[in-house]
Short mmCIF file of C-alpha atoms and ligand atoms in Angstrom, two decimals:
data_model
loop_
_atom_site.label_atom_id
_atom_site.label_comp_id
_atom_site.label_asym_id
_atom_site.label_seq_id
_atom_site.Cartn_x
_atom_site.Cartn_y
_atom_site.Cartn_z
CA MET A 1 84.92 65.87 -9.29
CA SER A 2 83.36 69.32 -9.44
CA GLU A 3 79.65 69.87 -8.95
CA ARG A 4 77.90 72.28 -11.35
CA THR A 5 75.00 74.64 -10.95
CA GLN A 6 73.70 77.81 -12.56
CA VAL A 7 74.03 80.09 -9.51
CA ALA A 8 76.27 79.28 -6.53
CA ILE A 9 75.05 81.10 -3.43
CA ILE A 10 77.31 81.44 -0.41
CA GLY A 11 75.30 81.97 2.80
CA ALA A 12 71.85 80.87 3.97
CA GLY A 13 70.83 84.13 5.64
CA PRO A 14 67.90 86.21 4.38
CA ALA A 15 69.83 87.39 1.28
CA GLY A 16 70.92 83.92 0.10
CA LEU A 17 67.63 82.17 0.86
CA VAL A 18 65.42 84.81 -0.78
CA LEU A 19 67.67 84.78 -3.84
CA SER A 20 67.53 81.00 -4.14
CA HIS A 21 63.75 81.03 -3.69
CA LEU A 22 63.18 83.74 -6.33
CA LEU A 23 65.52 82.02 -8.79
CA HIS A 24 63.65 78.75 -8.32
CA LEU A 25 60.37 80.51 -9.19
CA GLN A 26 62.02 81.58 -12.46
CA GLY A 27 63.22 78.03 -13.19
CA ILE A 28 66.86 78.83 -12.36
CA GLU A 29 68.88 76.28 -10.41
CA SER A 30 71.07 77.22 -7.47
CA VAL A 31 73.10 75.57 -4.71
CA ILE A 32 73.47 77.29 -1.32
CA LEU A 33 76.60 76.69 0.75
CA GLU A 34 76.18 77.56 4.44
CA SER A 35 79.01 77.24 6.95
CA ARG A 36 76.70 76.75 9.97
CA SER A 37 74.25 73.97 10.80
CA ARG A 38 70.55 74.22 9.95
CA ASP A 39 69.72 74.28 13.64
CA TYR A 40 72.10 77.19 14.25
CA VAL A 41 70.80 79.43 11.46
CA GLU A 42 67.19 78.68 12.39
CA LYS A 43 67.80 79.79 15.97
CA ARG A 44 70.04 82.81 15.40
CA ILE A 45 68.25 85.78 17.01
CA ARG A 46 68.72 88.97 15.03
CA ALA A 47 66.36 91.29 13.20
CA GLY A 48 62.62 91.30 13.58
CA MET A 49 61.04 94.12 11.64
CA LEU A 50 59.92 93.72 8.06
CA GLU A 51 59.08 96.54 5.69
CA GLN A 52 55.81 96.37 3.80
CA ARG A 53 57.46 95.52 0.46
CA VAL A 54 59.30 92.57 2.02
CA VAL A 55 56.09 91.23 3.56
CA ASP A 56 54.36 91.66 0.19
CA LEU A 57 57.18 89.75 -1.51
CA LEU A 58 57.13 86.84 0.95
CA ILE A 59 53.35 86.50 0.70
CA SER A 60 53.15 86.87 -3.07
CA THR A 61 55.87 84.25 -3.63
CA GLY A 62 54.23 81.63 -1.41
CA VAL A 63 56.39 81.77 1.73
CA GLY A 64 54.14 83.99 3.82
CA GLU A 65 51.53 81.59 5.19
CA ARG A 66 52.94 81.37 8.72
CA LEU A 67 53.86 85.04 8.63
CA LYS A 68 50.21 85.91 7.88
CA ARG A 69 49.10 83.83 10.87
CA GLU A 70 51.75 84.74 13.43
CA ALA A 71 53.27 88.12 12.60
CA MET A 72 52.28 91.31 14.40
CA VAL A 73 51.37 94.24 12.19
CA HIS A 74 52.27 97.61 13.66
CA THR A 75 50.51 100.71 12.45
CA GLY A 76 52.52 103.06 14.63
CA LEU A 77 55.55 103.48 16.87
CA ASN A 78 56.39 105.55 19.93
CA PHE A 79 59.20 107.85 20.66
CA GLN A 80 60.02 109.13 24.04
CA PHE A 81 62.09 112.08 25.26
CA GLU A 82 62.02 114.57 28.14
CA GLY A 83 59.91 112.07 30.12
CA GLU A 84 57.03 111.96 27.63
CA ARG A 85 55.92 109.31 25.13
CA HIS A 86 54.46 110.22 21.76
CA ARG A 87 52.71 107.79 19.40
CA ILE A 88 53.49 108.24 15.71
CA PRO A 89 50.70 106.88 13.46
CA LEU A 90 52.79 105.36 10.68
CA GLU A 91 49.84 104.02 8.71
CA GLU A 92 48.04 107.35 8.76
CA LEU A 93 51.18 109.18 7.61
CA THR A 94 51.98 106.68 4.84
CA PRO A 95 48.52 105.59 3.69
CA GLY A 96 48.03 101.85 3.66
CA ARG A 97 51.59 101.07 4.73
CA ASN A 98 52.93 99.74 7.99
CA VAL A 99 55.64 97.49 9.42
CA THR A 100 55.48 93.88 10.56
CA ILE A 101 57.16 92.18 13.48
CA TYR A 102 58.31 88.68 12.54
CA GLY A 103 61.68 87.34 13.70
CA GLN A 104 64.47 86.95 11.16
CA GLN A 105 64.89 83.36 12.33
CA GLU A 106 61.24 82.72 11.40
CA VAL A 107 61.79 84.17 7.91
CA VAL A 108 64.87 81.94 7.61
CA LYS A 109 62.93 78.84 8.81
CA ASP A 110 60.11 79.45 6.33
CA LEU A 111 62.52 79.92 3.43
CA ILE A 112 64.62 76.86 4.28
CA ALA A 113 61.47 74.73 4.53
CA ALA A 114 60.21 76.05 1.18
CA ARG A 115 63.55 75.49 -0.59
CA LEU A 116 63.92 71.95 0.72
CA ALA A 117 60.29 71.08 -0.05
CA ALA A 118 60.86 72.24 -3.64
CA GLY A 119 63.94 70.02 -3.96
CA GLY A 120 66.38 72.91 -3.51
CA VAL A 121 69.95 72.19 -2.44
CA ILE A 122 71.30 73.77 0.75
CA ARG A 123 74.58 72.31 1.99
CA PHE A 124 74.81 73.10 5.68
CA GLU A 125 78.20 72.99 7.41
CA ALA A 126 79.83 73.67 4.05
CA ALA A 127 82.17 76.65 4.39
CA GLY A 128 83.21 78.68 1.37
CA GLN A 129 87.01 79.13 1.35
CA SER A 130 87.54 81.12 -1.84
CA VAL A 131 85.93 82.24 -5.08
CA GLN A 132 87.93 82.09 -8.26
CA GLY A 133 87.72 82.69 -12.02
CA LEU A 134 85.31 85.58 -11.49
CA ASP A 135 86.18 87.31 -14.74
CA GLY A 136 85.63 84.17 -16.82
CA LEU A 137 82.48 82.27 -17.81
CA ARG A 138 82.79 79.50 -15.19
CA PRO A 139 83.60 80.91 -11.77
CA VAL A 140 84.34 78.41 -9.01
CA VAL A 141 83.67 78.27 -5.26
CA ARG A 142 86.12 76.20 -3.24
CA TYR A 143 84.57 75.03 0.01
CA THR A 144 85.11 72.52 2.77
CA GLU A 145 82.54 69.96 3.85
CA SER A 146 83.18 67.15 6.34
CA GLY A 147 86.88 68.04 6.29
CA GLU A 148 87.14 67.66 2.51
CA LEU A 149 87.96 70.44 0.03
CA LYS A 150 85.34 70.55 -2.74
CA GLU A 151 84.47 72.66 -5.79
CA LEU A 152 81.24 74.15 -7.02
CA VAL A 153 81.36 75.47 -10.60
CA ALA A 154 78.66 77.93 -11.62
CA ASP A 155 77.66 80.51 -14.22
CA HIS A 156 77.40 83.13 -11.47
CA ILE A 157 78.25 83.43 -7.77
CA ALA A 158 76.17 85.33 -5.21
CA GLY A 159 78.17 86.43 -2.17
CA CYS A 160 75.44 86.39 0.50
CA ASP A 161 77.89 85.44 3.23
CA GLY A 162 77.35 88.34 5.62
CA PHE A 163 79.79 90.82 7.06
CA HIS A 164 82.42 88.22 8.01
CA GLY A 165 82.25 86.15 4.81
CA VAL A 166 84.90 85.43 2.19
CA CYS A 167 83.37 86.98 -0.93
CA ARG A 168 83.91 90.69 -0.29
CA GLY A 169 87.69 90.14 -0.16
CA ALA A 170 87.64 88.85 -3.75
CA VAL A 171 86.47 92.19 -5.17
CA ALA A 172 89.36 94.18 -6.59
CA ASN A 173 89.78 97.98 -6.45
CA SER A 174 87.38 98.29 -3.58
CA LYS A 175 86.37 101.49 -1.85
CA VAL A 176 84.88 101.33 1.62
CA TYR A 177 82.71 103.96 3.27
CA GLU A 178 82.56 103.40 7.01
CA LYS A 179 81.48 104.96 10.28
CA VAL A 180 81.95 103.19 13.60
CA TYR A 181 79.85 104.56 16.46
CA PRO A 182 81.32 105.20 19.93
CA PHE A 183 78.73 102.98 21.67
CA ALA A 184 77.22 99.49 21.41
CA TRP A 185 73.85 97.82 22.02
CA LEU A 186 73.17 95.30 24.73
CA GLY A 187 70.22 93.26 23.44
CA ILE A 188 68.09 90.79 25.38
CA LEU A 189 65.21 88.47 24.58
CA ALA A 190 62.90 87.94 27.55
CA GLN A 191 60.06 85.48 28.14
CA VAL A 192 57.48 88.08 29.00
CA ALA A 193 54.63 89.66 27.07
CA PRO A 194 55.54 93.05 25.55
CA SER A 195 54.78 95.93 27.93
CA CYS A 196 53.53 98.08 25.06
CA GLU A 197 51.80 97.01 21.84
CA GLU A 198 54.26 98.93 19.66
CA LEU A 199 57.93 99.86 19.64
CA ILE A 200 59.29 102.53 21.99
CA TYR A 201 62.42 104.43 20.99
CA ALA A 202 63.61 106.24 24.11
CA ARG A 203 66.12 109.07 24.23
CA HIS A 204 67.28 109.34 27.84
CA GLU A 205 70.11 111.09 29.66
CA ARG A 206 71.40 107.63 30.72
CA GLY A 207 71.48 106.51 27.07
CA PHE A 208 69.17 105.10 24.42
CA ALA A 209 66.73 102.22 25.07
CA LEU A 210 64.41 100.35 22.72
CA HIS A 211 61.40 98.26 23.59
CA THR A 212 60.39 95.86 20.83
CA MET A 213 59.11 92.31 20.59
CA ARG A 214 59.27 89.09 18.61
CA THR A 215 55.99 87.39 19.54
CA PRO A 216 53.09 88.18 21.91
CA LYS A 217 55.08 86.26 24.56
CA LEU A 218 58.64 87.38 23.81
CA THR A 219 59.95 90.88 24.40
CA ARG A 220 63.15 92.15 22.78
CA LEU A 221 64.89 95.03 24.52
CA TYR A 222 68.04 97.01 23.79
CA LEU A 223 70.21 99.36 25.84
CA GLN A 224 72.97 101.66 24.63
CA CYS A 225 76.17 100.63 26.44
CA PRO A 226 79.90 101.42 26.18
CA VAL A 227 81.66 99.57 23.32
CA GLU A 228 84.12 97.99 25.71
CA ASP A 229 81.38 96.40 27.90
CA ARG A 230 81.16 92.60 28.13
CA VAL A 231 77.95 90.64 28.62
CA GLU A 232 79.26 89.28 31.95
CA GLN A 233 79.19 92.83 33.37
CA TRP A 234 75.43 92.92 32.87
CA SER A 235 73.55 90.80 35.41
CA ASP A 236 69.84 90.30 34.76
CA ASP A 237 69.00 92.60 37.68
CA ARG A 238 71.24 95.35 36.36
CA ILE A 239 69.67 95.06 32.88
CA TRP A 240 66.08 95.31 34.16
CA SER A 241 66.90 98.20 36.45
CA GLU A 242 68.64 100.13 33.63
CA LEU A 243 65.83 99.42 31.17
CA SER A 244 63.24 100.62 33.68
CA ALA A 245 65.23 103.78 34.40
CA ARG A 246 65.31 104.65 30.70
CA LEU A 247 61.86 103.45 29.60
CA ASN A 248 59.47 104.00 32.50
CA ILE A 249 57.17 107.02 32.48
CA PRO A 250 54.47 107.96 34.99
CA GLY A 251 51.58 105.48 34.74
CA TRP A 252 53.58 102.91 32.75
CA SER A 253 56.22 100.44 33.83
CA LEU A 254 58.21 97.76 32.09
CA LYS A 255 57.31 94.11 32.77
CA ASP A 256 60.28 91.82 33.39
CA GLY A 257 60.74 88.07 32.96
CA PRO A 258 63.39 85.38 32.39
CA ILE A 259 66.11 86.49 29.97
CA VAL A 260 66.70 83.78 27.36
CA ASP A 261 69.26 85.51 25.13
CA LYS A 262 71.76 88.28 25.84
CA GLY A 263 74.37 89.84 23.54
CA ILE A 264 76.35 92.98 22.75
CA THR A 265 76.40 94.33 19.18
CA GLU A 266 78.74 96.98 17.85
CA MET A 267 77.22 99.79 15.82
CA ARG A 268 78.56 100.42 12.35
CA SER A 269 77.62 102.01 9.04
CA PHE A 270 79.50 100.39 6.16
CA VAL A 271 79.26 100.28 2.38
CA HIS A 272 81.64 98.35 0.17
CA THR A 273 81.89 99.26 -3.50
CA PRO A 274 81.85 97.92 -6.09
CA MET A 275 79.22 95.35 -5.10
CA GLN A 276 80.30 93.09 -7.94
CA GLN A 277 83.34 91.75 -9.70
CA GLY A 278 82.93 89.88 -12.97
CA ARG A 279 80.41 87.14 -12.20
CA LEU A 280 80.45 87.61 -8.42
CA TYR A 281 77.66 89.75 -6.91
CA LEU A 282 77.62 90.76 -3.24
CA ALA A 283 74.20 90.96 -1.58
CA GLY A 284 73.17 91.96 1.94
CA ASP A 285 75.56 92.36 4.86
CA SER A 286 78.52 91.17 2.76
CA ALA A 287 78.30 94.55 1.00
CA HIS A 288 76.77 96.88 3.58
CA ILE A 289 75.94 97.20 7.27
CA VAL A 290 73.65 99.68 8.99
CA PRO A 291 73.29 100.31 12.72
CA PRO A 292 70.21 98.32 13.83
CA THR A 293 68.33 101.41 15.09
CA GLY A 294 66.50 101.91 11.79
CA ALA A 295 65.72 98.16 11.40
CA LYS A 296 66.92 98.20 7.80
CA GLY A 297 69.60 95.46 7.58
CA MET A 298 67.44 92.43 6.77
CA ASN A 299 65.19 94.53 4.55
CA LEU A 300 68.16 95.79 2.54
CA ALA A 301 69.60 92.28 2.22
CA ILE A 302 66.31 91.09 0.75
CA ALA A 303 66.08 94.18 -1.50
CA ASP A 304 69.49 93.32 -3.05
CA SER A 305 68.34 89.77 -3.70
CA MET A 306 65.20 90.99 -5.42
CA VAL A 307 67.32 93.08 -7.82
CA LEU A 308 69.82 90.26 -8.39
CA ALA A 309 67.12 87.63 -9.01
CA GLN A 310 65.50 89.88 -11.60
CA ALA A 311 68.82 90.52 -13.36
CA LEU A 312 69.68 86.80 -13.42
CA ALA A 313 66.20 85.96 -14.72
CA GLU A 314 66.71 88.43 -17.57
CA TYR A 315 70.11 86.89 -18.30
CA TYR A 316 68.74 83.35 -18.55
CA LYS A 317 65.66 84.45 -20.50
CA SER A 318 67.19 86.76 -23.09
CA GLY A 319 70.92 86.24 -22.75
CA SER A 320 71.33 89.91 -21.90
CA SER A 321 73.98 90.76 -19.30
CA GLU A 322 72.87 94.39 -19.13
CA PRO A 323 70.82 94.11 -15.89
CA LEU A 324 73.64 92.13 -14.26
CA LEU A 325 76.18 94.78 -15.21
CA ARG A 326 73.86 97.37 -13.66
CA TYR A 327 73.27 95.32 -10.48
CA ALA A 328 75.33 97.46 -8.08
CA ALA A 329 74.12 100.71 -9.63
CA ASP A 330 70.53 99.53 -9.19
CA CYS A 331 71.07 98.58 -5.51
CA LEU A 332 73.13 101.49 -4.24
CA PRO A 333 70.48 104.25 -4.17
CA ARG A 334 68.38 102.17 -1.74
CA VAL A 335 71.50 101.24 0.23
CA TRP A 336 72.45 104.90 0.69
CA ARG A 337 68.89 105.97 1.57
CA ALA A 338 68.85 103.31 4.29
CA GLN A 339 72.34 104.37 5.38
CA HIS A 340 71.20 107.94 5.80
CA PHE A 341 68.02 107.02 7.65
CA SER A 342 69.82 104.58 9.98
CA TRP A 343 72.61 107.08 10.76
CA TRP A 344 70.11 109.91 11.34
CA TRP A 345 67.79 107.80 13.51
CA THR A 346 70.81 106.61 15.52
CA THR A 347 72.19 110.10 16.10
CA LEU A 348 68.75 111.35 17.12
CA PHE A 349 68.38 109.03 20.11
CA HIS A 350 71.81 108.04 21.43
CA ARG A 351 73.86 109.77 24.08
CA PHE A 352 77.22 111.02 22.82
CA GLU A 353 80.11 111.71 25.13
CA ASP A 354 82.49 113.62 22.91
CA ALA A 355 83.28 117.33 22.91
CA ASP A 356 80.07 118.12 21.01
CA ALA A 357 77.80 116.14 23.33
CA GLN A 358 75.87 119.07 24.77
CA PHE A 359 75.39 120.65 21.37
CA GLN A 360 74.21 117.29 20.01
CA GLU A 361 71.66 116.94 22.83
CA GLN A 362 70.09 120.27 21.98
CA LEU A 363 69.89 119.31 18.31
CA GLN A 364 68.21 116.00 19.20
CA VAL A 365 65.53 117.62 21.30
CA SER A 366 64.94 120.36 18.73
CA GLN A 367 64.51 117.80 15.91
CA LEU A 368 62.19 115.55 17.96
CA ARG A 369 60.02 118.52 18.94
CA TYR A 370 59.98 119.74 15.34
CA MET A 371 58.75 116.37 14.10
CA LEU A 372 55.91 116.42 16.59
CA ALA A 373 54.91 119.87 15.37
CA SER A 374 55.38 119.35 11.64
CA ARG A 375 53.39 116.76 9.70
CA PRO A 376 55.72 116.96 6.66
CA ALA A 377 58.76 116.28 8.88
CA LEU A 378 56.99 113.35 10.54
CA THR A 379 55.82 112.02 7.18
CA SER A 380 59.37 112.05 5.85
CA MET A 381 60.49 110.00 8.84
CA ALA A 382 57.52 107.63 8.51
CA GLU A 383 57.98 106.90 4.80
CA ASN A 384 61.63 106.02 5.38
CA TYR A 385 60.74 103.89 8.40
CA VAL A 386 58.10 101.78 6.61
CA GLY A 387 60.38 101.60 3.55
CA LEU A 388 60.22 103.36 0.22
CA ASP A 389 58.90 101.48 -2.80
CA ARG A 390 61.16 103.29 -5.18
CA VAL A 391 64.44 105.07 -4.41
CA VAL A 392 66.14 107.35 -6.90
C1 FAD B 1 71.18 92.64 17.15
C2 FAD B 1 70.75 92.87 15.73
C3 FAD B 1 69.49 93.40 15.48
C4 FAD B 1 69.08 93.63 14.19
N1 FAD B 1 67.83 94.16 13.96
C5 FAD B 1 67.39 94.33 12.70
C6 FAD B 1 66.04 94.73 12.42
O1 FAD B 1 65.22 94.95 13.31
N2 FAD B 1 65.65 94.85 11.12
C7 FAD B 1 66.53 94.59 10.08
O2 FAD B 1 66.12 94.72 8.91
N3 FAD B 1 67.81 94.19 10.32
C8 FAD B 1 68.27 94.04 11.58
N4 FAD B 1 69.54 93.55 11.82
C9 FAD B 1 70.41 93.25 10.70
C10 FAD B 1 70.11 91.91 10.03
O3 FAD B 1 70.10 90.88 10.99
C11 FAD B 1 71.15 91.63 8.94
O4 FAD B 1 71.27 92.78 8.13
C12 FAD B 1 70.79 90.41 8.10
O5 FAD B 1 71.06 89.23 8.81
C13 FAD B 1 71.56 90.40 6.78
O6 FAD B 1 71.25 89.23 6.08
P1 FAD B 1 72.34 88.55 5.14
O7 FAD B 1 71.68 87.37 4.53
O8 FAD B 1 72.95 89.56 4.27
O9 FAD B 1 73.51 88.12 6.12
P2 FAD B 1 73.50 87.05 7.31
O10 FAD B 1 72.17 86.95 7.93
O11 FAD B 1 74.67 87.39 8.16
O12 FAD B 1 73.75 85.68 6.56
C14 FAD B 1 75.01 85.31 6.06
C15 FAD B 1 75.13 83.81 6.12
O13 FAD B 1 76.35 83.40 5.52
C16 FAD B 1 76.95 82.40 6.31
N5 FAD B 1 78.39 82.42 6.00
C17 FAD B 1 79.32 83.32 6.40
N6 FAD B 1 80.52 83.01 5.89
C18 FAD B 1 80.34 81.88 5.14
C19 FAD B 1 81.22 81.07 4.36
N7 FAD B 1 82.52 81.35 4.24
N8 FAD B 1 80.70 79.99 3.73
C20 FAD B 1 79.37 79.68 3.83
N9 FAD B 1 78.50 80.42 4.58
C21 FAD B 1 78.98 81.51 5.20
C22 FAD B 1 76.59 82.79 7.73
O14 FAD B 1 76.65 81.70 8.63
C23 FAD B 1 75.16 83.29 7.55
O15 FAD B 1 74.21 82.27 7.69
C24 FAD B 1 69.96 93.31 13.10
C25 FAD B 1 71.22 92.75 13.35
C26 FAD B 1 71.62 92.53 14.65
C27 FAD B 1 72.99 91.92 14.88
#
């Protein structure tokens, strides 16, 4: 027996959960299939910086109560090079706008709680195997749950299953734009209060380092490392000593504490087009990946879902497929703006070791100095960092 719903959503990450939540507010039914357990997705440590428009969305749609209480609003950030730290006043440069620190796992927890409280259906440990019939009126998801193969029939399918999901492979005639960076990030979560109230992006001759945080008691730190490095090569002592070497400046030193999470992430820029095929729509990391330097991944995933929810609402209200047919075209300008910003921000701070390395270093320093001297240049950076309302 097949189950039926209006919108089948594969993946309970930020993209899938926001989509399901927004559809519910429009009276549209959905079922989310998630291959992992609830406990796993609620504890998965990933992103932590929300753009203003995402915060506004979560609050205005009723899932921002805890965020309002617990999140940390940042009105500026720091960048550091040639041994000096400079504070960039984001809010002053982009009047009334700022960024908010609130862990992705907290966003996910709040959305899961809201969906379940509203009677929403999320099937955890239900892994999508294939999507079929995409060019017809009743596409089908085949998935496994408790060892059994099952079917979910829908009017539309949202592929919110991340970079390693099954949906992207179902899109025919695809074109991929990709850049893989010659370095990785070693990221840690440490039980220690942040050493600085705001983020520090450090360009250093030993490689890039980032000081950020998740809560007033949890610091998140990243180090540029070789792609081939394994976590086992990085003892806690080695991590703290390398972080201090790259982040410390006279009069300021990094506080250390117990490391509770440690991982290495590859750095990639990736866009898959088209983002749709018949009645399948890709949203979030299933369609695009940015290097985490610009903190855009979760924000972009949620931006796609906002566009898709609006298009589906129009479809169910007026019967018009126009907004759905335009879905990818409506998403891609924002995707490419975030791609450019994330690539640029990455190349500005990381150490390169190829033939152009010395040339690149001079360009980095020149651009960083120029931004400090030019308010328009700094404003351009700031408006991309806090997130643009409209992208053309
Ligand atoms: C170390 C790190 C730091 C980051 N920092 C930031 C940051 O500061 N700011 C920012 O905006 N972004 C950041 N990102 C990126 C951000 O985490 C992702 O862009 C975001 O998770 C994308 O959300 P999503 O819903 O598209 O995909 P995901 O969060 O990957 O969700 C996809 C879901 O689908 C499930 N799934 C996969 N396959 C199947 C299947 N076959 N069937 C059913 N379910 C399936 C997965 O289990 C997962 O729950 C960071 C990422 C990393 C790795």
